[in-house]
Coordinates of C-alpha atoms in Angstrom, one line a residue:
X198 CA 16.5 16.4 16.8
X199 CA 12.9 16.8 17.3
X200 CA 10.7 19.0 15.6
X201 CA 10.8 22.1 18.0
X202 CA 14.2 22.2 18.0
X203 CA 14.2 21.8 13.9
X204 CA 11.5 24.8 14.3
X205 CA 14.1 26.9 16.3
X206 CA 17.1 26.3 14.0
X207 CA 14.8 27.3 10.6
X208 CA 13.5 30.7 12.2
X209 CA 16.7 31.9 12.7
X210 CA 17.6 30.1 9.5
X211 CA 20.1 28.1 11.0
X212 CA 19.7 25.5 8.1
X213 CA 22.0 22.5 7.9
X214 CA 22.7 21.1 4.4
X215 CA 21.3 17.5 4.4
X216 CA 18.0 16.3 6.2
X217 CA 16.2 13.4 7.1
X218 CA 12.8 13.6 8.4
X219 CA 11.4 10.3 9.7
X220 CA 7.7 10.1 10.9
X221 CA 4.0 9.7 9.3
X222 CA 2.4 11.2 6.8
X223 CA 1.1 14.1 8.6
X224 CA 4.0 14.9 10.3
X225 CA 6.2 14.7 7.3
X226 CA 3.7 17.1 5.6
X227 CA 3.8 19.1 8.0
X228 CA 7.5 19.4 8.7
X229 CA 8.1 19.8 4.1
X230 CA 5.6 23.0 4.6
X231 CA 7.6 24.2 7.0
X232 CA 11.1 23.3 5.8
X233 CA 9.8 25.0 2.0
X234 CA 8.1 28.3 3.6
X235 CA 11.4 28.9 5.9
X236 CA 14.1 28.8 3.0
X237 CA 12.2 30.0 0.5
X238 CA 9.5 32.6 1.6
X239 CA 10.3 33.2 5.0
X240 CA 8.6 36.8 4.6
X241 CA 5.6 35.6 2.9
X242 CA 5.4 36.8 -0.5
X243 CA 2.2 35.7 -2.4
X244 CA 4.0 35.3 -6.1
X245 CA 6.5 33.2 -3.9
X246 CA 3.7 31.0 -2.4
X247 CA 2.0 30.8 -5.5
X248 CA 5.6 29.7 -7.3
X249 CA 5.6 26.9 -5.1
X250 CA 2.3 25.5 -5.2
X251 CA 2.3 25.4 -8.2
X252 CA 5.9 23.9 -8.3
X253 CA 7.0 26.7 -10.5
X254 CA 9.5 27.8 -8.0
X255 CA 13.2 27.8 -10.1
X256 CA 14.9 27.3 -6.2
X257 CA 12.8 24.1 -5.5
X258 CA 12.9 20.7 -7.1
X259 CA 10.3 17.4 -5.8
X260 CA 11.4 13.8 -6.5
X261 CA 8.6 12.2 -6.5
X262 CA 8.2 8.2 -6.3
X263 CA 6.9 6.0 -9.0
X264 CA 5.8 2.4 -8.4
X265 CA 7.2 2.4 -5.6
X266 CA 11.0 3.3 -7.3
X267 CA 12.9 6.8 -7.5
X268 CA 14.7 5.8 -10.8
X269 CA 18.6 6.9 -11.4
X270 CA 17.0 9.1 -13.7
X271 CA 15.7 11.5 -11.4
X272 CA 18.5 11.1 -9.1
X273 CA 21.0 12.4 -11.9
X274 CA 18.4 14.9 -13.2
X275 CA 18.9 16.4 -9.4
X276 CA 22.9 16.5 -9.5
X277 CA 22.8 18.4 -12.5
X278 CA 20.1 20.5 -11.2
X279 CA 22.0 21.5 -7.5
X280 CA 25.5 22.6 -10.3
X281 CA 23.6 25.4 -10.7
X282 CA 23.3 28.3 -8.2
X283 CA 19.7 29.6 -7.2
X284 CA 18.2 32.4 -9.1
X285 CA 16.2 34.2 -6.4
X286 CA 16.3 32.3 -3.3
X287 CA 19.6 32.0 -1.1
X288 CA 19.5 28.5 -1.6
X289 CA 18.1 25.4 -4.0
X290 CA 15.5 23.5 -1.9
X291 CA 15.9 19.6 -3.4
X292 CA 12.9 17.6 -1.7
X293 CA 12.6 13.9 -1.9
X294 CA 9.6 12.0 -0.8
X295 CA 9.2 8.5 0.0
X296 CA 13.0 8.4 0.5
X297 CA 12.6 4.3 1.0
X298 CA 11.7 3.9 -2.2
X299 CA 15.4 4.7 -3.2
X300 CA 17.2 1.5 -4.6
X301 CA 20.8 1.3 -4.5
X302 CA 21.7 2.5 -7.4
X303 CA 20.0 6.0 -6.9
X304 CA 20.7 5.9 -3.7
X305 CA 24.5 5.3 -4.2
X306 CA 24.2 8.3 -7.0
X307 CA 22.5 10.3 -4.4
X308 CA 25.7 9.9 -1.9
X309 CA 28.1 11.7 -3.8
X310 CA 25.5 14.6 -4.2
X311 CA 25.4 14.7 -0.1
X312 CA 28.9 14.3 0.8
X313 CA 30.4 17.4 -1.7
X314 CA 26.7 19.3 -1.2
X315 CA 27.6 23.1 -2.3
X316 CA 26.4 26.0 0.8
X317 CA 23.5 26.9 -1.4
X318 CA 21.8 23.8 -1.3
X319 CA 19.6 21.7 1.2
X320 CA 18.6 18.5 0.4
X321 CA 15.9 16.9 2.5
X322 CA 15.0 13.2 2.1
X323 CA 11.4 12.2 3.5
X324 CA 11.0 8.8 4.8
X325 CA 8.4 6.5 7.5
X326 CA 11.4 5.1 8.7
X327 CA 15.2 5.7 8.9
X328 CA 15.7 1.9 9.0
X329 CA 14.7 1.8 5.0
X330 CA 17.3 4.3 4.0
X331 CA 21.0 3.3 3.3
X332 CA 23.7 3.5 6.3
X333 CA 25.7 5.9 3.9
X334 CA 23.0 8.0 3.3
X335 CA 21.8 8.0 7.4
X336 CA 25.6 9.0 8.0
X337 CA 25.3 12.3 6.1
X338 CA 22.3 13.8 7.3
X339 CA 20.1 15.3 10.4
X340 CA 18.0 13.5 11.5
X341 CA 14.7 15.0 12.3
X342 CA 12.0 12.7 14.0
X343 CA 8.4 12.6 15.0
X344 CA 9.2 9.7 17.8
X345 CA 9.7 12.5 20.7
X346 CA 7.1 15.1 19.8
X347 CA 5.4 14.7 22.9
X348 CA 7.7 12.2 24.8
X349 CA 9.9 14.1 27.0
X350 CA 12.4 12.2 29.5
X351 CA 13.9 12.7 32.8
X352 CA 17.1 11.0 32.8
X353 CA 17.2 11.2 36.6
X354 CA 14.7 8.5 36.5
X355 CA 16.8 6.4 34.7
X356 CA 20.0 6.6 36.1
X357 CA 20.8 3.0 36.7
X358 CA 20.3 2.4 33.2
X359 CA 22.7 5.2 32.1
X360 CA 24.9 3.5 34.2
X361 CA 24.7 0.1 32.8
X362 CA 25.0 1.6 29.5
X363 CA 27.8 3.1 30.3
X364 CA 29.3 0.1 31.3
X365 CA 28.2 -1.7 28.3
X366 CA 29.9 0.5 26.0
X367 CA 33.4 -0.6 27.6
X368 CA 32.9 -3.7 26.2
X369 CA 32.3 -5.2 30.0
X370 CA 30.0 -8.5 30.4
X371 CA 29.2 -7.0 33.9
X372 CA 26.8 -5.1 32.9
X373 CA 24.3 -7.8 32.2
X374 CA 25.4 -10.5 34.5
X375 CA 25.7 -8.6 37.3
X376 CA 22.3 -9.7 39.5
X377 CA 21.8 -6.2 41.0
X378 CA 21.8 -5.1 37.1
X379 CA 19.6 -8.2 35.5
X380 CA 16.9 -7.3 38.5
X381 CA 17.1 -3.6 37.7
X382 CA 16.3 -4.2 33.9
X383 CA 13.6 -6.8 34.6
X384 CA 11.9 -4.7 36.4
X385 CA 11.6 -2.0 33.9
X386 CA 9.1 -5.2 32.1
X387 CA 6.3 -2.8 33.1
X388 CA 7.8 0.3 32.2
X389 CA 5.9 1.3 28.9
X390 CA 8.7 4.3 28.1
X391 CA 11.5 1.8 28.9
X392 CA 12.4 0.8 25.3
X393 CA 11.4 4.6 24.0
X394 CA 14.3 5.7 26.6
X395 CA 16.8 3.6 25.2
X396 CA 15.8 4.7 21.7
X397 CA 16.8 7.8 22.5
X398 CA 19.6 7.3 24.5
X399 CA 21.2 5.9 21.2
X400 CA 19.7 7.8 18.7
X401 CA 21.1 11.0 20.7
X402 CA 24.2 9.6 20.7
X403 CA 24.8 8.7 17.0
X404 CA 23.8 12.1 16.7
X405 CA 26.9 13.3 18.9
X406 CA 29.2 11.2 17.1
X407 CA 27.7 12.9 13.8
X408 CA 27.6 16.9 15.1
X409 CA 29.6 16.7 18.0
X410 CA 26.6 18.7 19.2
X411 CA 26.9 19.1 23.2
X412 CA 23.4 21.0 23.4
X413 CA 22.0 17.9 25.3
X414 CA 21.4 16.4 29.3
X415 CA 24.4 16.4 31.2
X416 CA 24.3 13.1 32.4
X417 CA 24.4 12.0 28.4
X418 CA 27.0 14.1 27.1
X419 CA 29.4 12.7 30.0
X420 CA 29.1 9.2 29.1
X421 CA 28.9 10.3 24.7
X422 CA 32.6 12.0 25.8
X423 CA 34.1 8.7 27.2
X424 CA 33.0 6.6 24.5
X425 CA 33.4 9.2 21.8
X426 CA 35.8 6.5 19.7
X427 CA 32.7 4.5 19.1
X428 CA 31.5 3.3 15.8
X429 CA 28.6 5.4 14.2
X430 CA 27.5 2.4 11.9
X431 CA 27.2 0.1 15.2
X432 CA 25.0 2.4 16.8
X433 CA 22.5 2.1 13.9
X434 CA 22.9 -1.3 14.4
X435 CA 22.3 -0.9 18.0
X436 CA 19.1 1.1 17.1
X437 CA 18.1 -1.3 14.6
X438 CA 17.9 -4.4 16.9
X439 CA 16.4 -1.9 20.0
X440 CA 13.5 -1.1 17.1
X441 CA 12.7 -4.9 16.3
X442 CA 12.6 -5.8 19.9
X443 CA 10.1 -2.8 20.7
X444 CA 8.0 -4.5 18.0
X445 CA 9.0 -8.2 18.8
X446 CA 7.7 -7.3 22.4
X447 CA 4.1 -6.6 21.1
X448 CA 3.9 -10.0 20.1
X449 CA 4.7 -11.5 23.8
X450 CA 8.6 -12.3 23.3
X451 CA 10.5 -13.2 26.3
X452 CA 11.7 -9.7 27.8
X453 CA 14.9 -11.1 29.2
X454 CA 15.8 -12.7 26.1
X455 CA 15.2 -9.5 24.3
X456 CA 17.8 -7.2 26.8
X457 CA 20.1 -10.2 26.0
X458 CA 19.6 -9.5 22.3
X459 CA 20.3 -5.4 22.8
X460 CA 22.8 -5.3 25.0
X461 CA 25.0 -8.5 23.2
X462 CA 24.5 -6.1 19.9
X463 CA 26.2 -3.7 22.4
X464 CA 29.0 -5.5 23.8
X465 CA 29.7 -7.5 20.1

């Protein structure tokens, strides 16, 4: 989800257990002041506030890197911390920052704390990028991103590509060796939201095979139903390889060898 529709879930404290936010530094910043003040002083209380900054709050625990590492340590310090119920908040606020910097050894501690999460407690891992984070941990929270702040789509301009997306997801070569097709996606070459649409259209759908959500465009949701069998874990890959091309593309790789690369990810 994006950050005003996080926004809209947190003021009518519509919190989900597990979080990932996902953007730079100021907008993670921005998005931990908000996630803090909303579950713990959603009225404002200046002893509350001052609890906080001070990082006296009992209902609030920071994992903090160090040299680059979140150590087991802290990890298991946490799990015993969230047994506990809250003292004076309705829930226990567990905030992790620099969520890449967890190896797999606290990150494979950290899974077990995610999938049996107790009601009272919202864990929310801060990262600059998903793709850093372990495919268990991705598969157990919500994902909230800075990528569409301010990009907003019209899938009616991209119809053919819903289309041939569609088909792709059947499993059907067509879709990229069809000419009509091969000239409709070479011609989005010059098309600098091109790759930032297909983002999303993936991204939105791993989120549908996560939530189930159907708050999202029509045209999206009719497609997500048909292929709702499909693999969460190969639509991070999908994601993955749509991510390295975006930044491949920067550097003057071939276009059409790049939609090969996506869309044989797809069909694989």
């Amino acid at each position: 989800m994006n950050f005003s529709e996080f926004k809209e879930k947190l003021e009518t404290l519509n919190f989900s257990q597990n979080y990932i936010f996902e953007g730079n530094e100021t907008f993670l910043k921005t998005s931990l002041n908000y996630l803090v003040k909303q579950v713990l002083n959603p009225n404002d209380d200046f002893k509350v506030q001052k609890e906080i900054e001070e990082k006296t709050h009992p209902d609030l625990l920071i994992i903090e890197e160090e040299r680059n590492n979140i150590s087991i340590e802290k990890i298991r310090n946490m799990i015993d911390y969230v047994q506990k119920r809250p003292l004076i908040s309705n829930y226990k606020l567990v905030i992790i920052k620099d969520g890449q910097c967890l190896r797999k050894e606290s990150a494979n501690a950290l899974l077990k704390t995610l999938e049996e999460s107790f009601s009272y407690t919202i864990i929310a891992i801060f990262t600059d990028s998903r793709y850093k984070l372990l495919d268990t941990i991705k598969s157990r929270c919500i994902f909230v991103s800075s990528n569409d702040l301010d990009f907003k789509i019209d899938f009616n301009l991209y119809e053919k590509l819903l289309d041939i997306v569609d088909i792709s997801l059947d499993k059907d070569f067509y879709c990229i060796y069809n000419l009509e097709n091969i000239n409709y996606l070479l011609s989005l070459k010059d098309d600098k939201d091109f790759l930032k649409v297909f983002f999303e259209i993936f991204k939105e759908f791993y989120i549908f095979l996560e939530t189930k959500n159907e708050n999202i465009d029509k045209k999206l949701l009719t497609i997500f139903k048909k292929h709702s069998n499909f693999k969460k874990e190969k639509v991070d890959d999908i994601l993955k390889v749509i991510q390295r091309v975006s930044e491949n593309l920067n550097n003057n790789v071939n276009f059409r060898l790049s939609l090969e690369e996506i869309f044989i990810t797809i069909l694989n």
